[in-house]
Structure formats: C-alpha cells, structure tokens
Amino acid sequence: SHAALGRPDDAIADLSAALRLRPDAAEAFVSRGRVWADKGDPAKAAADFTWALRYDPRHPETYNLRGVARAEQGDHAGAAADF
C-alpha cells in the first residue's frame, strides 16, 4: 500500500477515490483514518472512524482507534465512551 511505502498522501488520494465509488465502504474509512492518524491529524482520523462506525457499528477496533484520536484532541469524555 502507499501508506506502507511511506506515501501517505497517495494512500489518502486512493482511499478517497475508492470512497467516491463506494461511500459506504467502512473499511476504506478505517484505512484512511489510520493514515490520517499516522500523519498526526487526529481530527480527520476521528471523523473517518466515525463514518466507518456509521456503516459498521459492530467493529470494536474502530471504536478503539476513534478513542485514541479523540484523546489526542483532548476529548477525554468521548475517548472514554469509545474505550
């Protein structure tokens, strides 16, 4: 993947293109959220994790990822709810 090759911007572009084709692809939101988190943008990461959970609310790892992103933004109550 682009992210694994150290090309996070390419990964974001590819995942965004995939989401335009299939906007309910929860796993693509999770993947893009991970890239945003790795780039140090917890707000965009949390937003993508939230979208992923709208389409697949039974994905416990996504709650954990969103909790971390929320904690990094200082939203400790939101993070606690996710954990």
Short mmCIF file of C-alpha atoms in Angstrom, two decimals:
data_model
loop_
_atom_site.label_atom_id
_atom_site.label_comp_id
_atom_site.label_asym_id
_atom_site.label_seq_id
_atom_site.Cartn_x
_atom_site.Cartn_y
_atom_site.Cartn_z
CA SER A 1 0.00 0.00 0.00
CA HIS A 2 1.04 3.60 -0.43
CA ALA A 3 0.98 4.19 3.31
CA ALA A 4 3.30 1.23 3.91
CA LEU A 5 5.64 2.62 1.26
CA GLY A 6 5.83 5.97 3.01
CA ARG A 7 3.46 7.74 0.63
CA PRO A 8 0.53 8.68 2.88
CA ASP A 9 -0.78 11.40 0.57
CA ASP A 10 -1.10 8.88 -2.25
CA ALA A 11 -2.87 6.49 0.12
CA ILE A 12 -5.34 9.19 1.13
CA ALA A 13 -5.98 10.06 -2.52
CA ASP A 14 -6.58 6.41 -3.47
CA LEU A 15 -8.85 5.76 -0.49
CA SER A 16 -10.80 8.95 -1.16
CA ALA A 17 -11.29 7.83 -4.77
CA ALA A 18 -12.50 4.44 -3.57
CA LEU A 19 -14.94 6.12 -1.19
CA ARG A 20 -16.36 8.22 -4.01
CA LEU A 21 -17.16 4.97 -5.81
CA ARG A 22 -18.45 3.21 -2.70
CA PRO A 23 -19.26 5.73 0.03
CA ASP A 24 -20.46 3.02 2.43
CA ALA A 25 -17.12 1.17 2.49
CA ALA A 26 -16.45 1.17 6.23
CA GLU A 27 -13.04 -0.48 5.86
CA ALA A 28 -11.86 2.26 3.49
CA PHE A 29 -12.83 4.86 6.10
CA VAL A 30 -10.89 2.90 8.73
CA SER A 31 -7.85 2.67 6.46
CA ARG A 32 -7.94 6.37 5.61
CA GLY A 33 -8.44 7.22 9.28
CA ARG A 34 -5.33 5.22 10.15
CA VAL A 35 -3.35 7.19 7.57
CA TRP A 36 -4.66 10.50 8.96
CA ALA A 37 -3.68 9.32 12.46
CA ASP A 38 -0.20 8.38 11.25
CA LYS A 39 0.12 11.83 9.66
CA GLY A 40 -0.71 13.43 13.01
CA ASP A 41 -4.22 14.65 12.20
CA PRO A 42 -6.44 13.13 14.88
CA ALA A 43 -9.45 15.29 13.93
CA LYS A 44 -9.59 13.89 10.40
CA ALA A 45 -8.84 10.42 11.74
CA ALA A 46 -11.71 10.61 14.24
CA ALA A 47 -14.07 11.86 11.51
CA ASP A 48 -13.21 8.89 9.28
CA PHE A 49 -13.57 6.44 12.16
CA THR A 50 -16.98 7.94 12.93
CA TRP A 51 -18.08 7.43 9.32
CA ALA A 52 -16.82 3.85 9.43
CA LEU A 53 -18.85 3.19 12.56
CA ARG A 54 -21.99 4.54 10.91
CA TYR A 55 -21.68 1.81 8.30
CA ASP A 56 -20.32 -0.94 10.57
CA PRO A 57 -21.10 -0.22 14.25
CA ARG A 58 -20.02 -3.70 15.32
CA HIS A 59 -16.31 -3.09 14.68
CA PRO A 60 -14.72 -2.81 18.16
CA GLU A 61 -11.26 -1.94 16.87
CA THR A 62 -12.67 1.15 15.17
CA TYR A 63 -14.09 2.38 18.49
CA ASN A 64 -10.63 1.98 20.00
CA LEU A 65 -8.99 3.86 17.12
CA ARG A 66 -11.53 6.67 17.42
CA GLY A 67 -10.99 6.76 21.19
CA VAL A 68 -7.27 7.28 20.70
CA ALA A 69 -7.91 10.03 18.14
CA ARG A 70 -10.39 11.72 20.47
CA ALA A 71 -7.97 11.53 23.40
CA GLU A 72 -5.27 13.14 21.26
CA GLN A 73 -7.66 16.04 20.68
CA GLY A 74 -8.37 16.39 24.41
CA ASP A 75 -11.86 14.87 24.18
CA HIS A 76 -11.42 12.60 27.17
CA ALA A 77 -15.15 12.00 27.67
CA GLY A 78 -15.55 10.95 24.04
CA ALA A 79 -12.49 8.76 24.28
CA ALA A 80 -13.78 7.09 27.45
CA ALA A 81 -17.09 6.37 25.73
CA ASP A 82 -15.25 4.65 22.88
CA PHE A 83 -12.98 2.61 25.12
#
